[in-house]
């Protein structure tokens, strides 16, 4: 299959309207989209990414009216989060409507819903004319793509089209919060922090461990792994052979390849592309500096731990 590269929103949306799968930029990472109601197209996403069938997809919307096409049980907490954070890097999980095919939600009776704030994403989703399910546009297990070139690296020849945009603004995925029960539960940390969620719904909890795996099956799988091994460190290590370093600070480390970030946001923005660049250079060990787990730091540490475990 030839993968079309385009900057034309209409051309990209045309593929979705005719049952195709298209990668597109959002403010978090690039997603790989299909019409949520087209089971065949949704199936092609799992195939192209080699994604385990038990890992549910997030439906992306371009207007608040589309929430109602996906769920008819919109809880109070969901309404509050929608008011506060849509459009933006937050996914809310609600009971799904029967019309939403089981393949999209990996057999769950709930659906993740997110309204990206990135302008090109919004234009593309509008042109698609229906909610678009989209996981990150990487091969399963690899770091999420923050550039269209990273998408092409993993998926060229496996998908219909890539809508080309800039490097994504945030660089790590949305926060996912389950709003189906009385108390909202943060399932995946992201750029909307637990503190920010609690400012809107104070009871919001954060679930970790085995209950989380039951609720959010995708999290069990290997994630964000470069081919190099990832080692978490407190400070810049002494030079070691064929190694790289990413962290926050001022002095350049004595190491073959490094990225010194100005703050946690810059670190989050740079991390996945840094992993990929290390792989392109054949680096064997990537030292990643740990950060404090407040604000986006919690999501950053989550991704770093998963990469180190991978
Ligand atoms: O920022 C993002 O969220 C990006 C962009 C493209 O929007 N998407 C993304 O999708 O990261 P993905 O498939 O890589 O991660 C989706 C994760 C799943 O692995 C699962 O943990 C959680 O979101 N999820 C999705 N639907 C869910 C549901 N119904 N119940 C619980 N967790 C769900
Ligand atoms: Mg992903």
Coordinates of C-alpha atoms and ligand atoms in Angstrom, one line a residue:
X1 CA 0.0 0.0 0.0
X2 CA 1.2 3.5 -0.8
X3 CA 1.0 5.9 2.0
X4 CA -0.1 9.4 0.8
X5 CA 1.7 12.4 2.5
X6 CA -0.4 15.5 2.5
X7 CA -1.0 18.9 4.2
X8 CA -4.5 19.0 2.7
X9 CA -7.2 18.4 5.4
X10 CA -9.9 17.6 2.8
X11 CA -7.7 15.0 1.1
X12 CA -6.9 13.3 4.4
X13 CA -10.5 13.4 5.5
X14 CA -11.6 11.8 2.2
X15 CA -9.7 8.7 3.1
X16 CA -11.6 8.4 6.4
X17 CA -14.9 9.0 4.7
X18 CA -14.1 6.1 2.3
X19 CA -13.1 3.6 5.0
X20 CA -9.4 4.4 5.2
X21 CA -7.0 4.9 8.1
X22 CA -5.1 8.3 8.4
X23 CA -2.5 9.6 10.8
X24 CA -3.0 13.2 12.0
X25 CA -1.4 15.6 14.5
X26 CA -3.0 16.6 17.8
X27 CA -1.6 18.8 20.6
X28 CA -0.4 15.6 22.4
X29 CA 1.0 13.1 19.9
X30 CA 0.0 12.0 16.3
X31 CA -3.0 9.7 16.2
X32 CA -4.0 7.0 13.7
X33 CA -7.6 7.5 12.9
X34 CA -10.7 5.7 11.5
X35 CA -14.4 6.4 11.6
X36 CA -15.6 5.0 14.9
X37 CA -18.7 3.4 13.3
X38 CA -16.8 1.7 10.5
X39 CA -15.8 -1.7 12.0
X40 CA -13.7 -2.7 9.1
X41 CA -11.6 0.5 9.2
X42 CA -11.2 0.2 13.0
X43 CA -10.0 -3.3 12.5
X44 CA -7.4 -2.0 10.1
X45 CA -5.9 0.2 12.8
X46 CA -5.2 -2.8 15.1
X47 CA -3.6 -4.6 12.1
X48 CA -1.4 -1.6 11.0
X49 CA -0.2 -0.9 14.5
X50 CA 0.1 -4.6 15.5
X51 CA -2.0 -3.6 18.5
X52 CA -3.3 -6.2 20.9
X53 CA -7.1 -6.5 20.5
X54 CA -7.7 -5.9 24.2
X55 CA -6.4 -2.3 24.1
X56 CA -9.3 0.2 23.7
X57 CA -9.3 3.2 21.5
X58 CA -10.1 6.9 22.2
X59 CA -12.8 8.6 20.1
X60 CA -11.8 12.1 18.9
X61 CA -14.6 14.7 18.4
X62 CA -14.7 18.1 16.8
X63 CA -17.8 19.4 18.6
X64 CA -19.5 18.8 21.9
X65 CA -22.7 17.6 20.2
X66 CA -20.7 14.5 19.1
X67 CA -20.4 13.3 22.8
X68 CA -24.0 12.4 22.5
X69 CA -23.3 10.1 19.5
X70 CA -21.0 8.1 21.7
X71 CA -22.6 8.1 25.1
X72 CA -26.1 8.8 26.5
X73 CA -24.9 8.5 30.2
X74 CA -23.1 11.7 30.7
X75 CA -22.3 11.9 34.4
X76 CA -22.0 15.1 36.5
X77 CA -18.2 14.7 36.8
X78 CA -18.0 14.3 33.0
X79 CA -19.9 17.5 32.5
X80 CA -17.6 19.4 34.8
X81 CA -14.5 18.1 33.1
X82 CA -15.9 18.8 29.7
X83 CA -16.7 22.4 30.7
X84 CA -13.2 22.8 32.2
X85 CA -10.9 21.0 29.8
X86 CA -12.6 20.4 26.4
X87 CA -11.1 21.0 23.9
X88 CA -7.7 19.9 25.3
X89 CA -5.5 17.0 26.3
X90 CA -8.0 15.1 28.5
X91 CA -9.9 11.9 27.7
X92 CA -13.0 11.1 29.6
X93 CA -14.4 7.5 29.8
X94 CA -18.2 7.1 29.7
X95 CA -20.7 4.2 29.1
X96 CA -20.9 3.7 25.4
X97 CA -23.9 3.7 23.2
X98 CA -24.8 0.4 21.5
X99 CA -24.1 2.0 18.2
X100 CA -20.4 2.2 19.1
X101 CA -18.8 -1.1 17.9
X102 CA -17.2 -3.4 20.4
X103 CA -14.0 -3.6 18.3
X104 CA -13.4 0.1 19.0
X105 CA -13.6 -0.3 22.8
X106 CA -11.8 -3.7 22.9
X107 CA -15.0 -5.3 24.2
X108 CA -15.6 -2.8 27.0
X109 CA -19.0 -1.2 27.5
X110 CA -17.3 2.2 28.0
X111 CA -15.6 4.6 25.5
X112 CA -12.8 7.1 25.9
X113 CA -13.7 10.5 24.4
X114 CA -11.4 13.5 23.7
X115 CA -11.7 16.8 21.8
X116 CA -8.3 17.9 20.7
X117 CA -7.6 21.6 20.8
X118 CA -5.0 21.6 18.0
X119 CA -6.4 23.6 15.1
X120 CA -5.4 21.3 12.3
X121 CA -6.8 18.3 14.2
X122 CA -10.1 20.1 14.7
X123 CA -10.4 21.0 11.0
X124 CA -9.6 17.4 10.0
X125 CA -12.1 15.9 12.5
X126 CA -14.8 18.3 11.3
X127 CA -14.1 17.3 7.7
X128 CA -14.4 13.6 8.6
X129 CA -18.0 14.2 9.6
X130 CA -18.0 11.5 12.4
X131 CA -16.1 10.8 15.6
X132 CA -12.7 9.3 14.8
X133 CA -11.1 6.6 17.0
X134 CA -7.3 7.1 17.2
X135 CA -4.6 5.4 19.2
X136 CA -1.1 7.0 19.0
X137 CA 0.3 6.5 15.5
X138 CA 3.2 4.2 16.3
X139 CA 3.8 0.5 16.0
X140 CA 2.6 -1.0 19.3
X141 CA 5.2 -0.7 22.0
X142 CA 7.3 2.0 20.3
X143 CA 7.5 5.6 21.6
X144 CA 4.5 7.7 20.5
X145 CA 5.2 9.9 17.5
X146 CA 5.5 13.6 17.9
X147 CA 6.4 14.3 14.2
X148 CA 5.0 13.1 10.9
X149 CA 8.4 11.6 10.1
X150 CA 8.2 9.4 13.2
X151 CA 4.8 8.2 12.0
X152 CA 6.3 7.4 8.6
X153 CA 9.2 5.5 10.2
X154 CA 6.8 3.1 11.9
X155 CA 3.8 3.0 9.5
X156 CA 4.8 3.9 6.0
X157 CA 3.2 1.4 3.6
X158 CA 0.8 0.2 6.3
X159 CA -1.7 3.1 6.4
X160 CA -3.5 5.2 3.7
X161 CA -2.4 8.7 4.5
X162 CA -0.4 11.0 6.8
X163 CA -1.7 14.5 7.4
X164 CA 1.5 16.4 7.9
X165 CA 1.8 19.0 10.6
X166 CA 4.4 20.4 12.9
X167 CA 6.1 18.7 15.9
X168 CA 3.3 18.3 18.5
X169 CA 3.0 20.9 21.2
X170 CA 2.9 18.8 24.4
X171 CA 4.6 15.5 23.4
X172 CA 3.0 13.0 25.8
X173 CA -0.5 11.6 25.6
X174 CA -3.7 12.9 27.1
X175 CA -4.8 12.2 30.7
X176 CA -7.5 9.5 30.9
X177 CA -10.2 9.8 33.6
X178 CA -13.0 7.3 34.2
X179 CA -16.2 9.2 34.8
X180 CA -18.6 6.3 34.8
X181 CA -18.9 6.0 38.6
X182 CA -19.6 8.3 41.6
X183 CA -16.0 9.2 42.0
X184 CA -13.8 9.9 38.9
X185 CA -10.7 7.8 38.6
X186 CA -7.5 9.0 36.8
X187 CA -6.4 6.0 34.8
X188 CA -3.5 7.4 32.9
X189 CA -1.6 10.5 33.8
X190 CA -1.0 13.1 31.1
X191 CA -0.6 16.8 30.7
X192 CA -3.8 17.6 32.6
X193 CA -2.5 16.9 36.1
X194 CA -4.3 15.2 39.1
X195 CA -4.1 18.6 40.9
X196 CA -5.9 20.3 38.0
X197 CA -8.6 17.6 37.9
X198 CA -9.1 17.9 41.6
X199 CA -9.5 21.6 41.3
X200 CA -12.6 20.8 39.3
X201 CA -13.8 17.6 41.0
X202 CA -12.1 17.3 44.4
X203 CA -12.9 13.6 44.9
X204 CA -11.0 12.5 41.9
X205 CA -8.7 9.5 42.7
X206 CA -5.7 8.0 41.0
X207 CA -5.7 4.3 40.6
X208 CA -2.6 2.2 40.4
X209 CA -1.8 -1.5 40.5
X210 CA -4.0 -4.4 39.6
X211 CA -7.4 -2.7 39.7
X212 CA -6.1 -0.2 37.1
X213 CA -5.2 -3.0 34.7
X214 CA -8.7 -4.4 35.0
X215 CA -10.2 -1.0 34.3
X216 CA -7.8 0.1 31.6
X217 CA -6.5 -3.0 29.9
X218 CA -4.2 -1.3 27.5
X219 CA -1.9 -0.2 30.3
X220 CA -0.7 -3.8 30.8
X221 CA 1.2 -3.8 27.5
X222 CA 4.7 -2.9 26.8
X223 CA 5.0 0.9 26.2
X224 CA 7.1 3.7 24.9
X225 CA 10.2 1.5 24.4
X226 CA 13.2 2.6 22.3
X227 CA 15.5 -0.3 21.2
X228 CA 18.2 1.1 23.5
X229 CA 17.9 0.3 27.2
X230 CA 16.5 3.1 29.4
X231 CA 18.1 3.7 32.8
X232 CA 16.6 6.3 35.3
X233 CA 19.2 8.4 37.1
X234 CA 19.2 11.3 39.6
X235 CA 22.1 13.2 37.9
X236 CA 24.2 13.2 34.8
X237 CA 26.2 10.0 34.7
X238 CA 29.9 9.9 33.9
X239 CA 30.6 9.2 30.3
X240 CA 29.9 5.7 29.3
X241 CA 30.3 4.1 25.9
X242 CA 27.6 4.7 23.3
X243 CA 25.2 6.3 25.8
X244 CA 22.9 9.2 25.7
X245 CA 21.4 11.5 28.4
X246 CA 18.2 13.5 28.7
X247 CA 17.4 15.7 31.7
X248 CA 16.9 19.2 33.1
X249 CA 19.8 21.4 33.9
X250 CA 22.4 23.8 32.6
X251 CA 25.7 22.1 32.1
X252 CA 26.4 19.9 29.1
X253 CA 27.2 16.3 30.2
X254 CA 30.3 14.6 28.9
X255 CA 28.4 12.0 26.9
X256 CA 28.1 11.2 23.2
X257 CA 24.6 12.5 22.7
X258 CA 22.4 14.5 25.1
X259 CA 19.4 16.8 25.4
X260 CA 19.3 19.3 28.2
X261 CA 15.8 20.6 28.7
X262 CA 14.8 23.9 30.3
X263 CA 11.9 22.6 32.4
X264 CA 9.5 19.6 32.7
X265 CA 7.3 20.8 29.8
X266 CA 10.3 20.9 27.5
X267 CA 11.4 17.4 28.8
X268 CA 7.9 16.0 28.1
X269 CA 7.9 17.7 24.7
X270 CA 11.3 16.3 23.7
X271 CA 11.3 12.8 25.3
X272 CA 9.8 10.5 22.6
X273 CA 11.6 12.1 19.7
X274 CA 14.8 11.9 21.7
X275 CA 14.2 8.1 22.2
X276 CA 13.7 7.7 18.4
X277 CA 16.8 9.8 17.6
X278 CA 18.9 7.6 20.0
X279 CA 17.7 4.5 18.0
X280 CA 18.5 6.1 14.7
X281 CA 22.1 6.7 16.1
X282 CA 22.4 3.2 17.4
X283 CA 22.8 4.3 21.0
X284 CA 22.7 1.4 23.4
X285 CA 21.9 3.0 26.8
X286 CA 19.7 6.1 27.4
X287 CA 20.1 7.7 30.9
X288 CA 17.0 9.7 31.8
X289 CA 17.0 12.0 34.7
X290 CA 14.1 11.6 37.2
X291 CA 11.8 14.6 38.0
X292 CA 9.5 15.5 40.8
X293 CA 6.0 14.1 40.4
X294 CA 3.9 17.2 40.4
X295 CA 2.1 18.7 37.4
X296 CA 3.2 17.2 34.2
X297 CA 6.1 15.6 36.1
X298 CA 3.8 12.7 37.2
X299 CA 3.0 11.8 33.6
X300 CA 6.7 12.2 32.6
X301 CA 7.8 9.8 35.4
X302 CA 5.0 7.3 34.4
X303 CA 6.4 7.3 30.8
X304 CA 10.0 7.0 32.0
X305 CA 9.2 4.1 34.3
X306 CA 7.4 2.2 31.6
X307 CA 10.2 2.8 29.1
X308 CA 12.7 1.6 31.6
X309 CA 10.6 -1.5 32.2
X310 CA 10.2 -2.2 28.5
Ligands
LIG1 O1 -3.2 11.9 23.6 C1 -3.8 10.9 23.3 O2 -4.6 10.3 24.1 C2 -3.4 10.2 22.0 C3 -3.9 11.1 20.9 C4 -3.8 10.5 19.5 O3 -5.2 11.5 21.1 N1 -4.0 8.9 21.9 C5 -3.5 7.8 22.6 O4 -4.2 6.6 22.4 O5 -2.6 7.9 23.4 P1 -3.6 5.2 22.8 O6 -4.4 4.2 22.2 O7 -2.1 5.1 22.6 O8 -3.9 5.1 24.4 C6 -5.2 5.0 24.8 C7 -5.3 4.4 26.2 C8 -5.6 2.9 26.2 O9 -4.4 2.2 26.2 C9 -6.3 2.8 27.6 O10 -5.3 2.7 28.6 C10 -7.0 4.1 27.7 O11 -6.5 5.0 26.8 N2 -8.5 3.9 27.3 C11 -9.1 4.1 26.1 N3 -10.4 3.8 26.2 C12 -10.6 3.3 27.4 C13 -11.8 2.8 28.1 N4 -12.9 2.7 27.5 N5 -11.6 2.5 29.4 C14 -10.4 2.6 30.0 N6 -9.3 3.1 29.4 C15 -9.4 3.4 28.2
LIG2 MG1 -0.2 4.5 22.5

